[in-house]
Coordinates of C-alpha atoms and ligand atoms in Angstrom, one line a residue:
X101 CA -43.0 -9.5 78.2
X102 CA -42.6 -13.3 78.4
X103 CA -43.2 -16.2 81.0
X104 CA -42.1 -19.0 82.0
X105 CA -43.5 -22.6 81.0
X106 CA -44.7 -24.7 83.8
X107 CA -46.0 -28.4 83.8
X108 CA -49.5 -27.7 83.6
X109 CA -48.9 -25.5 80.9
X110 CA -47.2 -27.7 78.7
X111 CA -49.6 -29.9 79.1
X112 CA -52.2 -27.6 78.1
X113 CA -50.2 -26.4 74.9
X114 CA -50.3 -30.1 74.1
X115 CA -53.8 -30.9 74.4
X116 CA -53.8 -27.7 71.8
X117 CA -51.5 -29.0 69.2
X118 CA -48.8 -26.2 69.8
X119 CA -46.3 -28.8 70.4
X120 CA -44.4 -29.6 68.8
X121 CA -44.6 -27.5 65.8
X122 CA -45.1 -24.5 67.2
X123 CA -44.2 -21.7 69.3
X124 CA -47.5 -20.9 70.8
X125 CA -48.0 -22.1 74.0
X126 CA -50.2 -21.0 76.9
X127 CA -48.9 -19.6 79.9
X128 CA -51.1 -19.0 83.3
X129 CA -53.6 -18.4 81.1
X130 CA -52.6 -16.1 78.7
X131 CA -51.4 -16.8 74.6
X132 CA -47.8 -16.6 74.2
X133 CA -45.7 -16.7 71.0
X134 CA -41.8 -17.9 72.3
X135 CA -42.6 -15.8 75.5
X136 CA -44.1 -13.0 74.1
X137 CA -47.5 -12.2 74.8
X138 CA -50.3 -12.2 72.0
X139 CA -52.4 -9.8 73.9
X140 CA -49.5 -6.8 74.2
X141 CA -48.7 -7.3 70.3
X142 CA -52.3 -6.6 69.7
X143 CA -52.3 -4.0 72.1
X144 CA -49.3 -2.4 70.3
X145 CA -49.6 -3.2 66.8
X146 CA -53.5 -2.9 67.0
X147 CA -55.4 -6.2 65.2
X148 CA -56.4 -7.4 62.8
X149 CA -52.5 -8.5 63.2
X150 CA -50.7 -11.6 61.7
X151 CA -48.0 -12.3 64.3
X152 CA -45.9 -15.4 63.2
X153 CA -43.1 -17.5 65.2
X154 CA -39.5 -17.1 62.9
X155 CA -38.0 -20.5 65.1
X156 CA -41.2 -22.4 64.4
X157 CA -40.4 -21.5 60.6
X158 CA -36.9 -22.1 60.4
X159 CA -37.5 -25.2 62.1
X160 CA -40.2 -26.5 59.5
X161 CA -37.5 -25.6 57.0
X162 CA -34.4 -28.0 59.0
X163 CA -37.2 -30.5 59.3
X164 CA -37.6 -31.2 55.7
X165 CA -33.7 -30.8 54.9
X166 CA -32.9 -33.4 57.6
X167 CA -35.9 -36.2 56.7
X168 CA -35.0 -35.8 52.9
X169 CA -31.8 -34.5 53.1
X170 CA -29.9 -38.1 52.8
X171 CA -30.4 -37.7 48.7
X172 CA -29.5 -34.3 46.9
X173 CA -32.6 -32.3 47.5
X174 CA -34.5 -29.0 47.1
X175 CA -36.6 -27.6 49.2
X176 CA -38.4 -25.2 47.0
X177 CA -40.6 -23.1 49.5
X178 CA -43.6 -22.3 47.8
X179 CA -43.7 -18.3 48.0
X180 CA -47.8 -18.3 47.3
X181 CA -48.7 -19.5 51.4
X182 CA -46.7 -16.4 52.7
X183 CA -44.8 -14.2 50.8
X184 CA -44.0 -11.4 53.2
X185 CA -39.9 -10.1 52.4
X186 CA -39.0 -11.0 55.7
X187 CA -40.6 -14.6 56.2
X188 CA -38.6 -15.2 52.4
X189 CA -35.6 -13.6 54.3
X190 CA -35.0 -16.4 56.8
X191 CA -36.0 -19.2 54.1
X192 CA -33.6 -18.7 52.0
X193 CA -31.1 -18.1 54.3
X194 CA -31.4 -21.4 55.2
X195 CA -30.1 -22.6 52.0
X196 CA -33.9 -23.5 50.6
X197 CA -34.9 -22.1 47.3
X198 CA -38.5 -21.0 46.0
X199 CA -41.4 -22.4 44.2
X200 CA -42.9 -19.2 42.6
X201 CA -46.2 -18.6 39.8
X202 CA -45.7 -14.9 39.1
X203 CA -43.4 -12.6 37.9
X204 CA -44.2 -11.0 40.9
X205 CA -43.3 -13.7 43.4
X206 CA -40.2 -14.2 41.2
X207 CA -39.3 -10.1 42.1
X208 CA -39.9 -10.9 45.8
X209 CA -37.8 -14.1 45.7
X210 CA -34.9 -12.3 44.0
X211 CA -35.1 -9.2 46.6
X212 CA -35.3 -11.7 49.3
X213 CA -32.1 -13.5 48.6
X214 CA -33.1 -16.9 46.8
X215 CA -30.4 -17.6 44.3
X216 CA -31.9 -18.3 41.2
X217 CA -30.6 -21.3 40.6
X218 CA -32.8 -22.5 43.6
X219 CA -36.0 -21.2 41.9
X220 CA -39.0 -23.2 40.1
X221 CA -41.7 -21.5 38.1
X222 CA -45.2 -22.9 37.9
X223 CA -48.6 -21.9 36.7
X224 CA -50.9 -22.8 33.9
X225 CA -50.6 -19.3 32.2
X226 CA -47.1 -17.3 32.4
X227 CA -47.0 -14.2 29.9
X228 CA -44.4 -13.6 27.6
X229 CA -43.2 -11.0 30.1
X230 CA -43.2 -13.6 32.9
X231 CA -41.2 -16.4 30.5
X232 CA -38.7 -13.2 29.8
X233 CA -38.6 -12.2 33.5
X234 CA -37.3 -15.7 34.6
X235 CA -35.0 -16.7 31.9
X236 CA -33.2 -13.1 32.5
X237 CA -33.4 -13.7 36.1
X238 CA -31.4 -17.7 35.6
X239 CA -34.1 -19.7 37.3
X240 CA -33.7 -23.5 37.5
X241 CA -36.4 -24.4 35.6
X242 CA -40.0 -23.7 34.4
X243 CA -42.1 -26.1 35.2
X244 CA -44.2 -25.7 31.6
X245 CA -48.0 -26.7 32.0
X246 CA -49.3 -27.1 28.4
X247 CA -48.0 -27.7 24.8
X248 CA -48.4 -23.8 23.8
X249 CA -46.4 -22.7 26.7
X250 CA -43.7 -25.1 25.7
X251 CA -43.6 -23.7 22.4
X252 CA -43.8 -20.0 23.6
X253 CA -40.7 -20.4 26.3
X254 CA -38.7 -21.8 23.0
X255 CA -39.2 -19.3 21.0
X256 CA -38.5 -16.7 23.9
X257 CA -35.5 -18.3 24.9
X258 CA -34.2 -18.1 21.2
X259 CA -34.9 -14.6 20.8
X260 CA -33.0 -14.1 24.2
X261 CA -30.1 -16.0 23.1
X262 CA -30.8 -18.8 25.4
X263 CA -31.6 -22.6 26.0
X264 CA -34.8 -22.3 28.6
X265 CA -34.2 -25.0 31.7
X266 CA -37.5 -27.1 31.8
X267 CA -39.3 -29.3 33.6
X268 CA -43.0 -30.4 32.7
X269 CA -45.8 -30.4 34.7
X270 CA -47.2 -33.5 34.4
X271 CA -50.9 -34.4 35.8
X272 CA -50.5 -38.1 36.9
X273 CA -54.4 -38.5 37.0
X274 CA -54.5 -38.9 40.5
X275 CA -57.5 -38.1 42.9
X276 CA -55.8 -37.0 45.9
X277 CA -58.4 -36.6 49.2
X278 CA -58.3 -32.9 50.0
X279 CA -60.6 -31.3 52.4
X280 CA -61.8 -29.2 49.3
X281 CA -62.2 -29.6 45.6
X282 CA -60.6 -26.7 45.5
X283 CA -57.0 -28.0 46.3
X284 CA -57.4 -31.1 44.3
X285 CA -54.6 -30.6 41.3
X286 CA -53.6 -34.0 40.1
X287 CA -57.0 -35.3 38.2
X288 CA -57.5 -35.1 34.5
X289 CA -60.6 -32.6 34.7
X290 CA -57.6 -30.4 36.6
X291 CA -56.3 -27.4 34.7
X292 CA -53.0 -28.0 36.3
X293 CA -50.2 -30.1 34.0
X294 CA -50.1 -31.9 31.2
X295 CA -51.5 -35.7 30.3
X296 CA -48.8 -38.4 30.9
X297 CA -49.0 -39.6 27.8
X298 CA -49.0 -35.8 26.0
X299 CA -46.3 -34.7 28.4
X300 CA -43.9 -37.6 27.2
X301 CA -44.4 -36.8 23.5
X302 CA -43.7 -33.6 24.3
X303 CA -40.3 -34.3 26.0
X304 CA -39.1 -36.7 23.0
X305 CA -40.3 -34.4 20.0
X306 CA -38.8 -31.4 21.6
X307 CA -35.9 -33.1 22.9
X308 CA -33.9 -31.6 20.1
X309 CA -35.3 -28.3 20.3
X310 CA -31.6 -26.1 20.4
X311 CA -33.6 -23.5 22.8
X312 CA -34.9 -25.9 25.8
X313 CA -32.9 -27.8 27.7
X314 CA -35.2 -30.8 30.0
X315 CA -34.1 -30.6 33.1
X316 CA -36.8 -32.2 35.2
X317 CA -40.4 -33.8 35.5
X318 CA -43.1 -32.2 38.3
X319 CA -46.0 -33.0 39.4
X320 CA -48.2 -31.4 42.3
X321 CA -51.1 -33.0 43.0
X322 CA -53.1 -30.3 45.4
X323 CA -53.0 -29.4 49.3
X324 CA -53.5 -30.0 52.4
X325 CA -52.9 -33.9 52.0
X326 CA -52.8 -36.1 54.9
X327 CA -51.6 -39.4 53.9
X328 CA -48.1 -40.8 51.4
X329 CA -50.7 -42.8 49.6
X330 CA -51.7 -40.1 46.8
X331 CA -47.7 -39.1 46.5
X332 CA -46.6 -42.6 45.9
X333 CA -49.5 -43.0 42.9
X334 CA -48.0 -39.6 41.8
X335 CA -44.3 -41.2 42.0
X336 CA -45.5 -44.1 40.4
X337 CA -46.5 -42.6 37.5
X338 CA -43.1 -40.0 37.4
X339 CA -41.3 -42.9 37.7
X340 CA -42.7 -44.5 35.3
X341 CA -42.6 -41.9 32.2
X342 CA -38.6 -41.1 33.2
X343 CA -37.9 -44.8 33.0
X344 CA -39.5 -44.4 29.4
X345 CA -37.7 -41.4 28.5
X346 CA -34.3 -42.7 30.0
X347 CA -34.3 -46.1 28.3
X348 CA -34.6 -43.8 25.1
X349 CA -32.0 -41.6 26.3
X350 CA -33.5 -38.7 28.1
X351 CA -31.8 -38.3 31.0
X352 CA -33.4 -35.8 33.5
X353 CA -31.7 -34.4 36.7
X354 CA -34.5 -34.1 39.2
X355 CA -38.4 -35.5 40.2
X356 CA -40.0 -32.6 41.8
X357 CA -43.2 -33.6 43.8
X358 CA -44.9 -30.6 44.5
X359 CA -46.7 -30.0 47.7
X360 CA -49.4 -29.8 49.4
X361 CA -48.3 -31.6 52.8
X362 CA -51.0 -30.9 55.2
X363 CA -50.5 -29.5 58.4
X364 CA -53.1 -30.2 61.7
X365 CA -55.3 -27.6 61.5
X366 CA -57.2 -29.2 63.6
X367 CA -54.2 -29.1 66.2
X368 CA -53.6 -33.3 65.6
X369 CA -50.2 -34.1 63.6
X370 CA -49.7 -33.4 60.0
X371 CA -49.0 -35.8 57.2
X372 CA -45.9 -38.5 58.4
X373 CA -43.6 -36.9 56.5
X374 CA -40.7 -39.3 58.0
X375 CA -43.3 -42.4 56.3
X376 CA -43.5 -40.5 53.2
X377 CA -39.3 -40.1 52.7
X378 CA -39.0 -43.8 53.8
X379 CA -41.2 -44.5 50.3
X380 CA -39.4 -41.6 48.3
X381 CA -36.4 -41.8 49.0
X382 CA -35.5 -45.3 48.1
X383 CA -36.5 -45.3 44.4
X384 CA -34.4 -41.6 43.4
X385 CA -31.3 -42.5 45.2
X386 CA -31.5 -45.8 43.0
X387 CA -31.9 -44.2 39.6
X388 CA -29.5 -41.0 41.1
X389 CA -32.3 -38.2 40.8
X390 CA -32.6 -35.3 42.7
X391 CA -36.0 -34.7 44.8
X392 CA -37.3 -31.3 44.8
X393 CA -39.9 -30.5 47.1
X394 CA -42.4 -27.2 47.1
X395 CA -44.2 -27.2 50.6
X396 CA -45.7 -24.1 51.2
X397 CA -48.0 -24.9 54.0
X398 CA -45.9 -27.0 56.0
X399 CA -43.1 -24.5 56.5
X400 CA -45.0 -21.7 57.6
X401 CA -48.9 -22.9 58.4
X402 CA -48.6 -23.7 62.1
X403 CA -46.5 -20.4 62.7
X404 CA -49.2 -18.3 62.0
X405 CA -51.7 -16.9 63.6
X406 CA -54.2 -13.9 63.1
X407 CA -55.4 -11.9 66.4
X408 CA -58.5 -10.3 66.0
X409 CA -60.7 -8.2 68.6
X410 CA -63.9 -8.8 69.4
X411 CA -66.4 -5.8 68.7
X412 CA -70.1 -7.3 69.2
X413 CA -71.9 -10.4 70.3
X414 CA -75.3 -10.6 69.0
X415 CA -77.7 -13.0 69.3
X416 CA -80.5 -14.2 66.7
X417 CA -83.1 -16.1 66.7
X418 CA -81.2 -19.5 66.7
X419 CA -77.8 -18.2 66.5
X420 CA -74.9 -16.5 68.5
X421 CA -72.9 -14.4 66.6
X422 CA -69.2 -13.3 67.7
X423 CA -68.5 -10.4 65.4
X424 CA -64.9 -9.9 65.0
X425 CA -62.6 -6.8 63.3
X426 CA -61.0 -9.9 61.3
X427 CA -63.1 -11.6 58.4
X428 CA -62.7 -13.3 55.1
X429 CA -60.3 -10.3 53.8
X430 CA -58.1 -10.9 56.2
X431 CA -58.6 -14.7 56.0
X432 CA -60.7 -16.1 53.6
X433 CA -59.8 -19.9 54.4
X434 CA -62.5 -20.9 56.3
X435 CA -65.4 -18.9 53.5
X436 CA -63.1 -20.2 50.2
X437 CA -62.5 -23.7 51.3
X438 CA -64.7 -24.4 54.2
X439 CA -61.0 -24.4 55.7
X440 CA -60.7 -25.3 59.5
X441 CA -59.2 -22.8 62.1
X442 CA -59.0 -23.6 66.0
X443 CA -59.8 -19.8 67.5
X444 CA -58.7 -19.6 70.9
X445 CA -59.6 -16.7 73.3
X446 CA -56.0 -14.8 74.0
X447 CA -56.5 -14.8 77.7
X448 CA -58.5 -17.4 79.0
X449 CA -61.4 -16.3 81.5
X450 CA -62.6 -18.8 84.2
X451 CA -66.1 -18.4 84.0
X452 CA -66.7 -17.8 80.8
X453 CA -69.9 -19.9 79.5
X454 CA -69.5 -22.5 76.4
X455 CA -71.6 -21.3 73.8
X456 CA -72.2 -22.5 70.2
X457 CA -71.4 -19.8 67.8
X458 CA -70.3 -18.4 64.4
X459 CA -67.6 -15.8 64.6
X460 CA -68.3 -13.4 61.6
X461 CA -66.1 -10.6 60.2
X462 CA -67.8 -7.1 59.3
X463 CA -67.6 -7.6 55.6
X464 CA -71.2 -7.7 53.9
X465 CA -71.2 -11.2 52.6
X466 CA -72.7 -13.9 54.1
X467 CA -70.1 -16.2 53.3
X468 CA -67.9 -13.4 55.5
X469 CA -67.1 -15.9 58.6
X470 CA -64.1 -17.5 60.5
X471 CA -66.1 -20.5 62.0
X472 CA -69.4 -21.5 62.3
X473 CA -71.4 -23.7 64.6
X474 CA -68.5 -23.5 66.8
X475 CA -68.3 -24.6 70.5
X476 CA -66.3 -21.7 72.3
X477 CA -66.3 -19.9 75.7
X478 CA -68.3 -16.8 75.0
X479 CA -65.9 -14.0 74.6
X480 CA -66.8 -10.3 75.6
X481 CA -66.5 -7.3 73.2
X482 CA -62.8 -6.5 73.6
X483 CA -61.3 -9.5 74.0
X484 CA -58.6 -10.6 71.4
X485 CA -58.9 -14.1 69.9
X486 CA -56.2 -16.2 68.1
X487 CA -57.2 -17.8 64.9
X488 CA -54.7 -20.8 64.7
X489 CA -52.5 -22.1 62.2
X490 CA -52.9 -19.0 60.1
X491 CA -49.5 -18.4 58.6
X492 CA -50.3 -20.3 55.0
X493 CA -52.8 -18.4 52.5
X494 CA -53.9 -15.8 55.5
X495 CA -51.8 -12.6 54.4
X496 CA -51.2 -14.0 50.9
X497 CA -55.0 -14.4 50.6
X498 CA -56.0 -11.1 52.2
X499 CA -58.0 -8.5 49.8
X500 CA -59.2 -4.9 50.0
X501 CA -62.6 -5.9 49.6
X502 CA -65.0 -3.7 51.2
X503 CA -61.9 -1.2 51.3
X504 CA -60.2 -2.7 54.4
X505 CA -56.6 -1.9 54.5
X506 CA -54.8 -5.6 54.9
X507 CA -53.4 -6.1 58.2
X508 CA -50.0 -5.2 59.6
X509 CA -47.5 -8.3 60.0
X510 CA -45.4 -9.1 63.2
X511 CA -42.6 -11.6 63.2
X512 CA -41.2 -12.7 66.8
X513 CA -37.4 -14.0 66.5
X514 CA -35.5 -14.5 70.0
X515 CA -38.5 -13.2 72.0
X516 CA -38.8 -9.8 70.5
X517 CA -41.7 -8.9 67.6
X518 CA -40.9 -7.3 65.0
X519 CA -43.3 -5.2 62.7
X520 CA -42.6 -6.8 59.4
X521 CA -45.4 -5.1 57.5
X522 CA -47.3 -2.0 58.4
X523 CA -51.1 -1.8 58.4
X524 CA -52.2 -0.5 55.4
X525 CA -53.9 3.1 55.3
X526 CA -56.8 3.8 53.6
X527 CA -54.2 6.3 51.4
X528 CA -52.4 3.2 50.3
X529 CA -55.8 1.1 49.1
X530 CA -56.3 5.1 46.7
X531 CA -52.6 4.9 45.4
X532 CA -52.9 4.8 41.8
X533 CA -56.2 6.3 41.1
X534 CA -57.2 8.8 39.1
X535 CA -60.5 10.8 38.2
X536 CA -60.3 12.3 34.9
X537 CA -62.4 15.7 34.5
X538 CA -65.6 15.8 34.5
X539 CA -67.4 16.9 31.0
X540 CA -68.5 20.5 30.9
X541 CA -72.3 18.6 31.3
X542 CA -70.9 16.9 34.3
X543 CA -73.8 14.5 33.4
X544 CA -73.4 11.5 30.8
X545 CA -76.0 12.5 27.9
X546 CA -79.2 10.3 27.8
X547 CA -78.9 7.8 25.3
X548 CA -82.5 7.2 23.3
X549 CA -85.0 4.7 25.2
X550 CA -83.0 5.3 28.5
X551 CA -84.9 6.5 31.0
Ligands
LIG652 C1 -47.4 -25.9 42.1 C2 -47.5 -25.8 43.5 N1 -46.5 -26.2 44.3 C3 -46.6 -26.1 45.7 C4 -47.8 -25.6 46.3 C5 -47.8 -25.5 47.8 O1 -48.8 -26.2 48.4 P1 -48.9 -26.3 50.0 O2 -48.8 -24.9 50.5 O3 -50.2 -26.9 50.3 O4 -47.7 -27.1 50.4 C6 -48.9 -25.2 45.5 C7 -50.1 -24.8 46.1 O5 -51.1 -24.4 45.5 C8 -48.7 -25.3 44.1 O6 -49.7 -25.0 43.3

């Protein structure tokens, strides 16, 4: 497998968005991923099939260190946008740790190497088990999201023997302009952090408190954000409240400004992260605080991508319809949050005619689609197509819905795929379940007034 990478071709991959940031380029025609060819990893690992470029992430990863890297900093992937063992692998080999919201995320960090020191835990409702989990495991800090949670993690961290590391989420009150309301974190009607002004009583009253020890302040204000603006209101306000708290002798170690950095799904350039650092930077290195950073989609969005086969075109009355073996179970982006996905035929055909069309998965939901209205050449049943910049909340996202095993996983390192994660079998989706006897009846009795 592989090819080499002409003039013309570059060219092309640029007019595509796959360069800089990412390994897929095409060559004479045909999908590649760092030489490999899309179309013989779906032909060997069948598709639905999430193949993802290992340089590409690695070098999202150095990115970040080396623009924000000039002040002691974190980057704390955030293990919800893809949280496949081997993807965690290479990240924290790297030296990054892990933004995680689930005892279960916290497991797969731990087995994937993160040292705990290097991992944050977020999310509006931890258990008691989860609080447990990660002051056994020796995170760096929870980043607490109410008043109740606060007063939970104390009380679990003195029946554990001891002080919890904290950090409080902190909702700034910021409207930040995300493609979708769904993704918008940092406005008071959010469910996400606590008020500013709740959030600092909260670190003075409890500043005492023998079982919590305030290590930091976070705020994360939602996703897929294009422009510093929104951060630097964030900052602002951080800045503001640890200012406060310092001059009456709180003293916290880091400012940890979440994520959310978009990424160019429509194959243009992601947020400036370089214009974002020049505004960060400045104000941390003068007070001596330490940034922390949870990007999720920025490390591993644009090395994703999910092939899927074409079974049926069908057209009615105004509408073509692709219908692919990939839908919103596999990828529920584009149904969830109207989220945008280039989808690029694997090997390109001359002739094939532009159509306008909605490429629909099998599942029976109408909301069950990849794009719609979409200007495309026309594909034939058979072909594969690429559905770009798949590698954040594609796998994570997947369900069994419909009772689709989730798709298999392929990472490519040094030109050779490896299968990462097998398909599922319809076995796996019946592990677990059980049917108790029937009653001797084997009918429920009628109830009066049923029918
Ligand atoms: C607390 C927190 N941090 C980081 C992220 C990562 O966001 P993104 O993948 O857009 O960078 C999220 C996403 O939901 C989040 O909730």
């Amino acid at each position: 497998m592989g090819g080499s990478l002409g003039e013309g071709v570059l060219s092309r991959a640029a007019e595509e968005g796959s360069v800089p940031r990412s390994g897929f380029r095409r060559v004479e025609g045909r999908l590649t991923c760092r030489g490999v060819e899309l179309e013989e990893l779906a032909a060997e690992f069948g598709t639905p099939l999430y193949v993802y470029d290992g340089e590409g992430i690695e070098e999202q990863v150095a990115r970040f260190q080396a623009v924000f890297g000039e002040i002691p900093f974190l980057l704390a992937y955030s293990v919800k946008a893809n949280g496949s063992l081997a993807i965690l692998d290479r990240i924290a080999a790297l030296g990054a740790g892990a933004d995680i919201v689930s005892a279960g995320e916290l497991e797969r960090a731990l087995r994937a190497g993160f040292p705990p020191e290097k991992i944050v835990f977020a999310g509006v409702g931890k258990t008691r088990a989860e609080l447990i989990a990660g002051l056994r495991a020796g995170i760096r800090s929870f980043h607490v999201e109410s008043a109740g949670e606060l007063e939970s993690l104390s009380r679990v961290a003195h029946e554990e023997g001891r002080a919890a590391p904290v950090g409080l989420r902190v909702n700034p009150d910021v409207e930040s302009p995300t493609p979708h309301a769904y993704t918008r974190t940092g406005h008071a009607a959010s469910k996400f952090g606590i008020p500013v002004e709740e959030a600092e009583a909260l670190y003075r009253n409890r500043a005492d408190d023998p079982n919590l020890d305030f290590r930091g302040i976070d705020v994360h204000i939602g996703s897929q954000i294009m422009e510093a603006e929104p951060y630097l209101r964030a900052l602002h306000v951080v800045l503001g409240m640890v200012d406060r708290l310092a001059a009456s002798g709180i003293r916290l170690e880091y400012l940890d400004l979440g994520g959310g950095f978009g990424v160019g799904y429509d194959g243009g350039a992601g947020l400036d992260l370089e214009a974002l650092a020049r505004e960060v930077i400045p104000p941390l290195a003068e007070r001596g605080y330490e940034l922390i950073l949870e990007p999720g989609r920025t490390v591993v969005g644009e090395a994703g991508v999910l092939l899927t086969r074409v079974l049926y075109l069908k057209r009615s009355g105004i509408k073509t319809f692709v219908i692919t073996d990939a839908g919103m179970t596999e990828l529920i982006r584009p149904s969830h949050y109207e989220g945008f996905h280039r989808i690029l035929p694997v090997r390109e055909s001359a002739g094939a005619p532009r159509v306008i069309a909605d490429v629909v998965g099998p599942i029976c939901e109408s909301g069950d689609f990849l794009a719609r209205d979409r200007e495309m050449p026309l594909p034939r049943p058979g072909d594969v197509l690429a559905v770009k910049t798949a590698g954040a909340y594609g796998f994570t996202m997947a369900s069994n819905y419909n009772a689709r095993p989730r798709p298999a996983e392929v990472l490519v390192e040094g030109a050779e795929a490896h299968l990462i994660r097998r398909r599922e079998s319809v076995e796996d989706l019946m592990r677990g379940e059980t049917i108790p006897p029937r009653r001797a009846s084997g009918r429920a009795p009628k109830r009066p007034g049923s029918p």
